[in-house]
CSV table of C-alpha atoms and ligand atoms in Angstrom, one decimal:
chain,number,residue,atom,x,y,z
G,248,MET,CA,4.6,-12.5,11.1
G,249,SER,CA,4.6,-13.3,14.8
G,250,THR,CA,8.3,-13.4,15.9
G,251,THR,CA,10.3,-12.9,19.0
G,252,ALA,CA,13.4,-11.0,20.0
G,253,ASP,CA,15.4,-14.3,19.6
G,254,THR,CA,14.4,-14.5,15.9
G,255,VAL,CA,15.6,-11.0,15.3
G,256,GLU,CA,18.9,-11.7,17.1
G,257,LYS,CA,19.4,-15.0,15.2
G,258,LYS,CA,19.0,-13.2,11.8
G,259,GLY,CA,21.4,-10.5,13.0
G,260,TYR,CA,19.2,-7.5,12.3
G,261,ASP,CA,21.4,-4.5,12.3
G,262,VAL,CA,19.1,-1.5,12.5
G,263,GLU,CA,22.0,1.0,12.8
G,264,GLU,CA,23.5,-0.3,9.5
G,265,ILE,CA,20.0,0.2,7.9
G,266,ARG,CA,19.6,3.7,9.4
G,267,ALA,CA,22.9,4.8,8.0
G,268,GLN,CA,21.5,4.4,4.5
G,269,PHE,CA,18.7,6.9,5.1
G,270,PRO,CA,20.2,10.4,4.8
G,271,ILE,CA,17.0,12.1,6.1
G,272,LEU,CA,17.3,10.4,9.5
G,273,LYS,CA,20.2,12.8,10.3
G,274,GLU,CA,17.8,15.7,10.0
G,275,ARG,CA,16.7,17.7,13.0
G,276,VAL,CA,13.2,19.0,13.4
G,277,HIS,CA,12.6,21.9,15.9
G,278,GLY,CA,16.2,21.3,17.0
G,279,LYS,CA,15.4,17.6,17.9
G,280,PRO,CA,16.5,14.4,16.1
G,281,LEU,CA,13.9,13.4,13.6
G,282,VAL,CA,11.7,10.4,14.7
G,283,TYR,CA,9.8,9.4,11.6
G,284,PHE,CA,6.7,7.4,12.5
G,285,ASP,CA,4.6,8.3,9.4
G,286,ASN,CA,5.7,5.5,7.2
G,287,ALA,CA,2.2,4.4,6.3
G,288,ALA,CA,1.8,7.8,4.6
G,289,THR,CA,5.1,7.5,2.8
G,290,SER,CA,8.3,5.8,3.8
G,291,GLN,CA,11.8,7.4,3.7
G,292,LYS,CA,14.3,6.6,0.9
G,293,PRO,CA,17.6,4.9,1.2
G,294,ARG,CA,20.6,6.5,-0.6
G,295,ARG,CA,20.6,3.9,-3.3
G,296,VAL,CA,17.1,4.9,-4.4
G,297,ILE,CA,17.9,8.6,-4.5
G,298,LYS,CA,21.1,7.8,-6.4
G,299,ALA,CA,19.4,5.6,-9.0
G,300,GLU,CA,17.0,8.4,-9.8
G,301,SER,CA,19.6,11.1,-10.0
G,302,THR,CA,22.0,8.9,-12.0
G,303,TYR,CA,19.3,8.4,-14.6
G,304,TYR,CA,18.9,12.2,-15.0
G,305,ALA,CA,22.6,12.8,-15.0
G,306,THR,CA,23.6,10.1,-17.4
G,307,ILE,CA,20.8,8.5,-19.5
G,308,ASN,CA,17.8,10.8,-19.4
G,309,ALA,CA,15.7,10.1,-22.5
G,310,ASN,CA,12.2,9.0,-23.4
G,311,VAL,CA,11.6,5.2,-23.4
G,312,HIS,CA,10.4,2.9,-26.2
G,313,ARG,CA,10.7,5.8,-28.7
G,314,GLY,CA,14.1,6.5,-30.0
G,315,VAL,CA,16.8,4.5,-31.7
G,316,HIS,CA,19.5,6.6,-30.1
G,317,THR,CA,21.7,5.2,-27.3
G,318,LEU,CA,20.2,7.2,-24.4
G,319,SER,CA,16.7,6.1,-25.2
G,320,THR,CA,17.9,2.5,-25.5
G,321,LYS,CA,19.6,2.7,-22.1
G,322,ALA,CA,16.6,4.4,-20.5
G,323,THR,CA,14.3,1.7,-21.9
G,324,GLU,CA,16.6,-1.1,-20.7
G,325,ALA,CA,16.7,0.5,-17.2
G,326,GLN,CA,13.0,0.9,-17.0
G,327,GLU,CA,12.3,-2.7,-18.3
G,328,ALA,CA,14.9,-4.0,-15.8
G,329,ALA,CA,12.7,-2.5,-13.0
G,330,ARG,CA,9.7,-4.2,-14.5
G,331,GLU,CA,11.5,-7.5,-14.3
G,332,THR,CA,12.6,-6.9,-10.8
G,333,ILE,CA,9.0,-6.2,-9.7
G,334,ARG,CA,7.8,-9.3,-11.6
G,335,THR,CA,10.1,-11.6,-9.7
G,336,HIS,CA,9.4,-9.8,-6.4
G,337,ILE,CA,5.7,-10.4,-6.6
G,338,ASN,CA,6.0,-13.6,-8.5
G,339,ALA,CA,4.0,-12.6,-11.5
G,340,LYS,CA,4.2,-15.0,-14.4
G,341,HIS,CA,5.1,-12.4,-17.1
G,342,ALA,CA,6.8,-9.0,-17.0
G,343,HIS,CA,4.0,-7.6,-19.2
G,344,GLU,CA,1.6,-8.3,-16.3
G,345,VAL,CA,3.3,-5.5,-14.4
G,346,ILE,CA,1.7,-2.1,-15.4
G,347,PHE,CA,3.4,1.1,-14.3
G,348,THR,CA,1.1,3.8,-12.9
G,349,SER,CA,1.5,6.9,-10.7
G,350,GLY,CA,0.5,5.0,-7.6
G,351,THR,CA,-2.1,2.8,-5.9
G,352,THR,CA,-4.8,5.4,-6.5
G,353,ALA,CA,-4.2,5.4,-10.3
G,354,SER,CA,-4.0,1.6,-10.3
G,355,LEU,CA,-7.4,1.2,-8.5
G,356,ASN,CA,-9.0,3.8,-10.8
G,357,LEU,CA,-7.7,2.0,-13.8
G,358,ALA,CA,-9.1,-1.3,-12.4
G,359,ALA,CA,-12.5,0.2,-11.5
G,360,PHE,CA,-13.0,2.0,-14.7
G,361,SER,CA,-11.9,-0.9,-17.0
G,362,LEU,CA,-13.6,-3.7,-15.0
G,363,GLY,CA,-16.7,-1.5,-14.9
G,364,GLN,CA,-16.7,-1.3,-18.7
G,365,LEU,CA,-16.0,-5.0,-19.0
G,366,LEU,CA,-18.2,-6.6,-16.4
G,367,LEU,CA,-20.7,-4.4,-14.6
G,368,LYS,CA,-24.4,-4.4,-15.5
G,369,LYS,CA,-27.4,-3.0,-13.7
G,370,GLY,CA,-28.0,-4.7,-10.4
G,371,ASP,CA,-24.5,-6.3,-10.3
G,372,GLU,CA,-22.6,-6.1,-7.0
G,373,VAL,CA,-19.1,-4.9,-6.1
G,374,LEU,CA,-17.9,-6.1,-2.7
G,375,ILE,CA,-15.5,-4.1,-0.7
G,376,SER,CA,-14.8,-3.9,3.1
G,377,GLY,CA,-15.5,-1.3,5.8
G,378,MET,CA,-11.8,-0.7,6.3
G,379,GLU,CA,-11.0,0.5,2.7
G,380,HIS,CA,-9.0,3.6,2.0
G,381,HIS,CA,-11.0,6.1,0.0
G,382,SER,CA,-8.9,5.0,-3.1
G,383,ASN,CA,-10.6,1.7,-2.9
G,384,ILE,CA,-14.1,3.1,-2.3
G,385,VAL,CA,-14.6,6.1,-4.5
G,386,PRO,CA,-13.4,4.5,-7.9
G,387,TRP,CA,-15.9,1.6,-7.3
G,388,GLN,CA,-18.7,4.1,-6.4
G,389,LEU,CA,-18.0,5.9,-9.6
G,390,ALA,CA,-18.1,2.6,-11.6
G,391,CYS,CA,-21.3,1.5,-9.8
G,392,GLU,CA,-22.9,4.9,-10.6
G,393,ARG,CA,-21.9,4.6,-14.3
G,394,HIS,CA,-23.2,1.0,-14.7
G,395,GLY,CA,-26.1,0.9,-12.2
G,396,ALA,CA,-24.3,-1.6,-10.0
G,397,VAL,CA,-24.5,-1.8,-6.2
G,398,LEU,CA,-21.6,-1.3,-3.7
G,399,LYS,CA,-21.7,-3.8,-0.8
G,400,VAL,CA,-19.5,-3.7,2.3
G,401,ILE,CA,-18.1,-6.4,4.5
G,402,PRO,CA,-18.4,-5.0,8.1
G,403,VAL,CA,-15.5,-4.6,10.5
G,404,THR,CA,-15.5,-6.1,14.0
G,405,ASP,CA,-14.7,-4.1,17.2
G,406,GLU,CA,-11.1,-5.5,17.0
G,407,GLY,CA,-10.7,-4.2,13.5
G,408,GLU,CA,-11.0,-7.5,11.6
G,409,LEU,CA,-13.3,-8.3,8.8
G,410,GLU,CA,-16.5,-9.8,10.1
G,411,PRO,CA,-16.1,-13.4,8.8
G,412,ARG,CA,-19.7,-14.1,8.2
G,413,ARG,CA,-23.2,-12.9,8.8
G,414,ARG,CA,-24.8,-15.2,11.3
G,415,ASP,CA,-23.6,-18.7,10.3
G,416,ASP,CA,-23.5,-18.2,6.6
G,417,ALA,CA,-20.0,-17.6,5.3
G,418,THR,CA,-21.1,-17.1,1.8
G,419,GLU,CA,-23.6,-14.4,2.4
G,420,TYR,CA,-21.4,-11.5,1.2
G,421,PHE,CA,-21.0,-13.2,-2.1
G,422,THR,CA,-24.1,-13.5,-4.2
G,423,GLU,CA,-24.6,-14.6,-7.8
G,424,ARG,CA,-24.5,-10.9,-8.6
G,425,THR,CA,-21.0,-10.3,-7.1
G,426,LYS,CA,-18.8,-9.4,-10.0
G,427,VAL,CA,-15.9,-7.9,-8.2
G,428,LEU,CA,-14.2,-8.3,-4.8
G,429,ALA,CA,-11.9,-5.3,-4.0
G,430,LEU,CA,-10.1,-5.6,-0.7
G,431,THR,CA,-7.3,-4.1,1.1
G,432,HIS,CA,-4.5,-6.5,2.0
G,433,VAL,CA,-3.5,-4.4,5.0
G,434,SER,CA,-5.5,-1.6,6.6
G,435,ASN,CA,-3.6,1.7,6.6
G,436,THR,CA,-5.5,2.8,9.7
G,437,LEU,CA,-5.8,-0.3,11.8
G,438,GLY,CA,-2.8,-2.2,10.6
G,439,THR,CA,-4.9,-5.3,10.2
G,440,ILE,CA,-3.6,-8.0,7.8
G,441,ASN,CA,-6.7,-9.4,6.1
G,442,PRO,CA,-7.1,-13.0,5.1
G,443,VAL,CA,-7.2,-12.0,1.4
G,444,LYS,CA,-6.2,-15.4,0.1
G,445,GLU,CA,-9.3,-17.1,1.6
G,446,LEU,CA,-11.7,-14.4,0.4
G,447,ILE,CA,-10.2,-14.5,-3.1
G,448,ALA,CA,-10.7,-18.2,-3.2
G,449,GLU,CA,-14.3,-17.7,-2.1
G,450,ALA,CA,-15.0,-15.0,-4.7
G,451,LYS,CA,-13.4,-17.1,-7.4
G,452,LYS,CA,-15.6,-20.0,-6.7
G,453,ARG,CA,-18.5,-17.7,-7.6
G,454,GLY,CA,-16.8,-16.4,-10.7
G,455,GLY,CA,-15.9,-12.9,-9.3
G,456,VAL,CA,-12.9,-10.9,-10.3
G,457,THR,CA,-10.6,-10.1,-7.4
G,458,VAL,CA,-8.7,-6.9,-6.8
G,459,VAL,CA,-6.3,-6.3,-3.9
G,460,ASP,CA,-5.1,-3.0,-2.6
G,461,GLY,CA,-1.6,-3.8,-1.6
G,462,ALA,CA,-0.5,-0.2,-0.7
G,463,GLN,CA,0.3,-1.1,2.9
G,464,ALA,CA,1.4,-4.6,2.3
G,465,ILE,CA,4.2,-4.2,-0.2
G,466,ALA,CA,6.8,-2.9,2.3
G,467,HIS,CA,6.0,-5.5,5.1
G,468,LEU,CA,4.8,-8.8,3.6
G,469,ASP,CA,6.0,-11.2,1.0
G,470,ILE,CA,3.7,-10.8,-1.9
G,471,ASP,CA,3.1,-13.7,-4.2
G,472,VAL,CA,0.3,-12.9,-6.6
G,473,GLN,CA,0.1,-16.4,-8.0
G,474,ASP,CA,-0.2,-17.9,-4.5
G,475,LEU,CA,-2.8,-15.3,-3.5
G,476,GLY,CA,-4.7,-16.1,-6.7
G,477,CYS,CA,-5.8,-12.5,-7.2
G,478,ASP,CA,-6.6,-11.1,-10.6
G,479,LEU,CA,-5.3,-7.6,-10.0
G,480,TYR,CA,-2.9,-6.3,-7.3
G,481,ALA,CA,-2.2,-2.6,-6.8
G,482,PHE,CA,0.6,-0.8,-4.9
G,483,SER,CA,2.6,2.4,-4.7
G,484,GLY,CA,6.3,2.8,-4.9
G,485,HIS,CA,6.6,5.5,-2.3
G,486,LYS,CA,5.3,3.3,0.6
G,487,ALA,CA,8.0,0.8,-0.1
G,488,TYR,CA,11.2,3.0,0.1
G,489,GLY,CA,10.7,4.0,-3.6
G,490,PRO,CA,9.9,7.4,-5.2
G,491,THR,CA,6.6,9.2,-5.1
G,492,GLY,CA,4.6,9.2,-8.3
G,493,THR,CA,5.2,5.5,-9.0
G,494,GLY,CA,2.9,2.6,-8.7
G,495,VAL,CA,2.0,-0.8,-10.1
G,496,LEU,CA,-1.0,-2.6,-11.2
G,497,TYR,CA,-0.3,-6.3,-11.5
G,498,GLY,CA,-2.9,-8.1,-13.6
G,499,ARG,CA,-3.4,-11.7,-14.8
G,500,GLU,CA,-2.6,-11.7,-18.5
G,501,GLU,CA,-5.9,-13.2,-19.7
G,502,LEU,CA,-7.9,-10.6,-17.8
G,503,LEU,CA,-5.7,-7.7,-18.8
G,504,ASN,CA,-6.1,-8.7,-22.4
G,505,GLU,CA,-9.9,-8.6,-22.0
G,506,MET,CA,-10.0,-5.3,-20.1
G,507,PRO,CA,-10.4,-2.1,-22.2
G,508,PRO,CA,-7.8,0.7,-21.8
G,509,TRP,CA,-8.4,3.4,-19.2
G,510,GLN,CA,-6.5,6.3,-20.7
G,511,GLY,CA,-5.8,7.0,-24.3
G,512,GLY,CA,-2.7,8.6,-25.8
G,513,GLY,CA,0.8,8.0,-27.0
G,514,GLU,CA,2.5,4.6,-26.6
G,515,MET,CA,-0.8,2.7,-25.8
G,516,ILE,CA,-1.8,2.4,-29.5
G,517,ASP,CA,-1.0,0.0,-32.3
G,518,THR,CA,-2.6,2.0,-35.2
G,519,VAL,CA,-4.6,5.2,-35.1
G,520,THR,CA,-6.9,6.6,-37.8
G,521,PHE,CA,-9.7,9.1,-37.3
G,522,GLU,CA,-12.2,6.3,-37.7
G,523,LYS,CA,-10.6,3.7,-35.4
G,524,THR,CA,-7.7,3.0,-33.0
G,525,THR,CA,-6.3,-0.4,-32.2
G,526,TYR,CA,-4.3,-0.9,-29.1
G,527,ALA,CA,-0.8,-1.9,-28.2
G,528,LYS,CA,0.1,-5.2,-26.5
G,529,LEU,CA,0.4,-5.5,-22.8
G,530,PRO,CA,1.6,-3.7,-20.8
G,531,PHE,CA,1.6,-0.7,-23.1
G,532,LYS,CA,-2.1,-0.8,-23.7
G,533,PHE,CA,-2.4,0.6,-20.1
G,534,GLU,CA,0.6,2.9,-20.1
G,535,ALA,CA,-0.5,6.0,-22.1
G,536,GLY,CA,2.0,8.9,-22.2
G,537,THR,CA,5.5,9.3,-20.9
G,538,PRO,CA,5.9,7.4,-17.7
G,539,HIS,CA,7.8,8.5,-14.6
G,540,ILE,CA,11.0,6.9,-15.9
G,541,ALA,CA,13.3,8.1,-13.2
G,542,GLY,CA,10.8,7.1,-10.5
G,543,ILE,CA,10.3,3.6,-12.0
G,544,ILE,CA,14.1,3.1,-12.1
G,545,GLY,CA,14.2,4.3,-8.4
G,546,LEU,CA,11.3,1.9,-7.6
G,547,GLY,CA,13.2,-1.0,-9.1
G,548,GLU,CA,16.2,-0.1,-7.0
G,549,ALA,CA,14.0,0.2,-3.9
G,550,ILE,CA,12.8,-3.4,-4.4
G,551,ARG,CA,16.3,-4.6,-5.0
G,552,TRP,CA,17.4,-2.8,-1.8
G,553,MET,CA,14.6,-4.5,0.2
G,554,GLU,CA,15.5,-7.9,-1.3
G,555,ASP,CA,19.1,-7.5,0.0
G,556,TYR,CA,17.6,-8.0,3.5
G,557,ASP,CA,15.8,-10.9,5.0
G,558,LYS,CA,12.2,-9.8,4.8
G,559,GLN,CA,11.3,-12.0,7.8
G,560,ALA,CA,13.9,-10.3,9.9
G,561,MET,CA,12.6,-6.9,8.9
G,562,ALA,CA,9.1,-8.0,9.7
G,563,ALA,CA,10.2,-9.4,13.0
G,564,HIS,CA,11.9,-6.1,13.9
G,565,GLU,CA,8.8,-4.1,13.0
G,566,HIS,CA,6.7,-6.6,15.0
G,567,LEU,CA,8.8,-6.0,18.1
G,568,LEU,CA,8.3,-2.3,17.7
G,569,LEU,CA,4.6,-2.8,17.4
G,570,GLU,CA,4.4,-5.0,20.5
G,571,HIS,CA,6.6,-2.7,22.6
G,572,ALA,CA,4.8,0.5,21.5
G,573,THR,CA,1.3,-1.1,22.1
G,574,LYS,CA,2.3,-2.1,25.6
G,575,GLU,CA,3.8,1.3,26.5
G,576,LEU,CA,1.1,3.4,25.0
G,577,LEU,CA,-1.5,1.4,26.9
G,578,THR,CA,0.1,2.7,30.2
G,579,ILE,CA,-1.1,6.2,29.3
G,580,ASP,CA,-4.3,7.1,31.1
G,581,GLY,CA,-7.4,7.3,28.8
G,582,MET,CA,-5.6,5.5,25.9
G,583,ARG,CA,-7.8,3.6,23.4
G,584,ILE,CA,-6.1,1.8,20.6
G,585,ILE,CA,-8.3,1.4,17.5
G,586,GLY,CA,-7.4,-1.8,15.8
G,587,THR,CA,-6.4,-4.8,17.9
G,588,ALA,CA,-6.5,-7.5,15.3
G,589,LYS,CA,-4.5,-10.7,15.9
G,590,GLU,CA,-2.6,-10.2,12.6
G,591,LYS,CA,-1.2,-6.7,12.3
G,592,VAL,CA,1.7,-4.8,10.7
G,593,GLY,CA,3.4,-2.0,12.6
G,594,VAL,CA,0.6,0.5,12.6
G,595,ILE,CA,-1.1,1.9,15.8
G,596,SER,CA,-4.0,4.2,15.7
G,597,PHE,CA,-5.1,5.7,19.0
G,598,VAL,CA,-7.3,8.2,20.7
G,599,ILE,CA,-6.8,9.6,24.2
G,600,GLU,CA,-9.6,10.8,26.3
G,601,GLY,CA,-9.8,14.6,26.5
G,602,VAL,CA,-7.0,15.1,23.9
G,603,HIS,CA,-7.6,16.1,20.3
G,604,HIS,CA,-5.4,14.2,17.8
G,605,TYR,CA,-4.5,17.4,16.0
G,606,ASP,CA,-3.1,19.0,19.2
G,607,LEU,CA,-1.2,15.9,20.1
G,608,GLY,CA,0.3,15.6,16.6
G,609,THR,CA,1.4,19.3,16.8
G,610,LEU,CA,3.0,18.8,20.2
G,611,LEU,CA,4.8,15.6,19.1
G,612,ASP,CA,6.1,17.5,16.0
G,613,GLN,CA,7.6,20.1,18.4
G,614,GLN,CA,9.6,17.2,19.8
G,615,GLY,CA,10.8,16.1,16.3
G,616,ILE,CA,8.3,13.2,16.2
G,617,ALA,CA,6.3,12.8,12.9
G,618,VAL,CA,3.0,11.0,13.3
G,619,ARG,CA,-0.2,11.2,11.2
G,620,THR,CA,-3.4,12.7,12.6
G,621,GLY,CA,-6.9,12.7,11.1
G,622,HIS,CA,-9.1,10.2,9.3
G,623,HIS,CA,-6.3,8.7,7.2
G,624,CYS,CA,-8.6,8.7,4.1
G,625,THR,CA,-10.9,6.2,5.9
G,626,GLN,CA,-13.9,8.2,6.9
G,627,PRO,CA,-16.4,5.3,7.0
G,628,LEU,CA,-14.0,3.5,9.3
G,629,MET,CA,-13.8,6.5,11.6
G,630,GLU,CA,-17.6,6.5,11.7
G,631,ARG,CA,-17.6,2.7,12.5
G,632,PHE,CA,-15.4,3.4,15.6
G,633,GLY,CA,-17.3,6.6,16.5
G,634,VAL,CA,-14.2,8.9,16.3
G,635,SER,CA,-13.5,11.9,14.1
G,636,GLY,CA,-9.9,10.9,13.7
G,637,THR,CA,-6.9,9.3,15.4
G,638,THR,CA,-3.2,9.7,16.0
G,639,ARG,CA,-1.4,7.1,14.0
G,640,THR,CA,2.2,5.9,14.4
G,641,SER,CA,3.5,3.6,11.7
G,642,PHE,CA,6.9,1.8,11.7
G,643,ALA,CA,9.5,1.0,9.1
G,644,CYS,CA,12.5,-1.2,9.1
G,645,PHE,CA,14.8,1.7,10.3
G,646,ASN,CA,12.8,2.6,13.4
G,647,THR,CA,14.1,1.8,16.9
G,648,VAL,CA,12.9,0.9,20.4
G,649,GLU,CA,14.5,4.1,21.6
G,650,GLU,CA,12.4,6.1,19.2
G,651,VAL,CA,9.3,4.3,20.4
G,652,ASN,CA,10.3,5.3,24.0
G,653,SER,CA,10.7,8.9,23.0
G,654,MET,CA,7.3,8.9,21.3
G,655,VAL,CA,5.6,7.4,24.4
G,656,ALA,CA,7.3,9.9,26.7
G,657,ALA,CA,6.5,12.8,24.5
G,658,THR,CA,2.9,11.6,24.3
G,659,ARG,CA,2.6,11.4,28.1
G,660,LYS,CA,4.0,14.9,28.4
G,661,ALA,CA,1.7,16.3,25.8
G,662,VAL,CA,-1.3,14.7,27.5
G,663,LYS,CA,-0.4,16.4,30.8
G,664,MET,CA,-0.3,19.7,29.0
G,665,LEU,CA,-3.5,19.3,27.0
G,666,ARG,CA,-5.8,18.0,29.8
H,1535,PLP,C1,-4.5,1.2,1.9
H,1535,PLP,C2,-4.2,2.3,0.9
H,1535,PLP,N1,-4.7,2.3,-0.3
H,1535,PLP,C3,-4.5,3.3,-1.2
H,1535,PLP,C4,-3.7,4.3,-0.9
H,1535,PLP,C5,-3.4,5.4,-1.9
H,1535,PLP,O1,-2.1,5.4,-2.2
H,1535,PLP,P1,-1.4,6.5,-3.1
H,1535,PLP,O2,-1.8,7.8,-2.4
H,1535,PLP,O3,0.0,6.3,-3.1
H,1535,PLP,O4,-2.0,6.5,-4.5
H,1535,PLP,C6,-3.1,4.4,0.4
H,1535,PLP,C7,-2.3,5.6,0.8
H,1535,PLP,O5,-2.2,5.9,2.0
H,1535,PLP,C8,-3.4,3.4,1.3
H,1535,PLP,O6,-2.8,3.4,2.5
């Protein structure tokens, strides 16, 4: 991911051309041009995605995999085309390894519930990290409570990286009781890109099942699930320029076939009697009920839209914003950046001496600048760094250096007012 201004120029990254595709960027907030730096919470949507959703409703709205009529067939084809787009994008072997959910949270709950049923016995261990989002903590806590298993946590260093080992023993986190490793690919609070491939290899050597929370990775990194070697990979559509209410759980076919269903209902069954139900084949075994068809079609379009651009050039642009913003923010008196890992995406969390993050967020909003404040659904991580919350700016492909400069200037001004 480390790139220079030259690389961006060579690839001809045209941020204005990209910005023109996002209608919301023309909005004004409190009379000021919108500067949207809350992309880690949800990214904005290009016109193509908005159009794909509305075209579905306007022209082919029908339920999928149910009717013989033309609209249902067309809706089914459009949904399954999105599944194939996602399959190729993450390099899954089969389209039926791509399960549609309502988001990363649903994907991880599915994983934790089903793997819990399949694998966890009293005294077994589930290994997560100290920088997980609550979505990759609580479902595992619930599974551990149900099955008498133990949740173990890889600590986080002062820089915001995973502590590679305890003392000189790299294997200590993994014991013969480790049944699941569930790890975030990229931290939503720190921006850290974790070495998930190495940890997956380590867990697999010991026979553990591996789950990756890719919520913050999907819009910024090239994801190749076969190269990563993970068993399950979860992400949300809305953080990758797609609609809210959409998500994916990728799963390796053999494992998905062994895993019991999470939710029961229509479409996930083969036969039902009052005595016994048998389940549908993949992916439908895990897709009970009517899915968010319009959203899935929009998600497929969002992935195609991203694929029209050079991902390396996008990443390089975001990296420039990260470096520039980091350098400029550090000129503000009392500034502390939480999360200084070597490998980062464009996320900066910070606290400023004598300034409450909520007050800063409110003053920035008055200047039209949207940032996130609070604990970012990572309370244990806040405790690790001894803070109650941070201000977080998170960049997307459509942000500019000028916007970073406005944010830094507005922050400087706010600090003067608040001290
Ligand atoms: C790392 C991470 N995991 C999980 C989630 C949950 O995603 P969603 O709310 O889309 O289900 C988020 C959302 O912020 C996240 O950043």
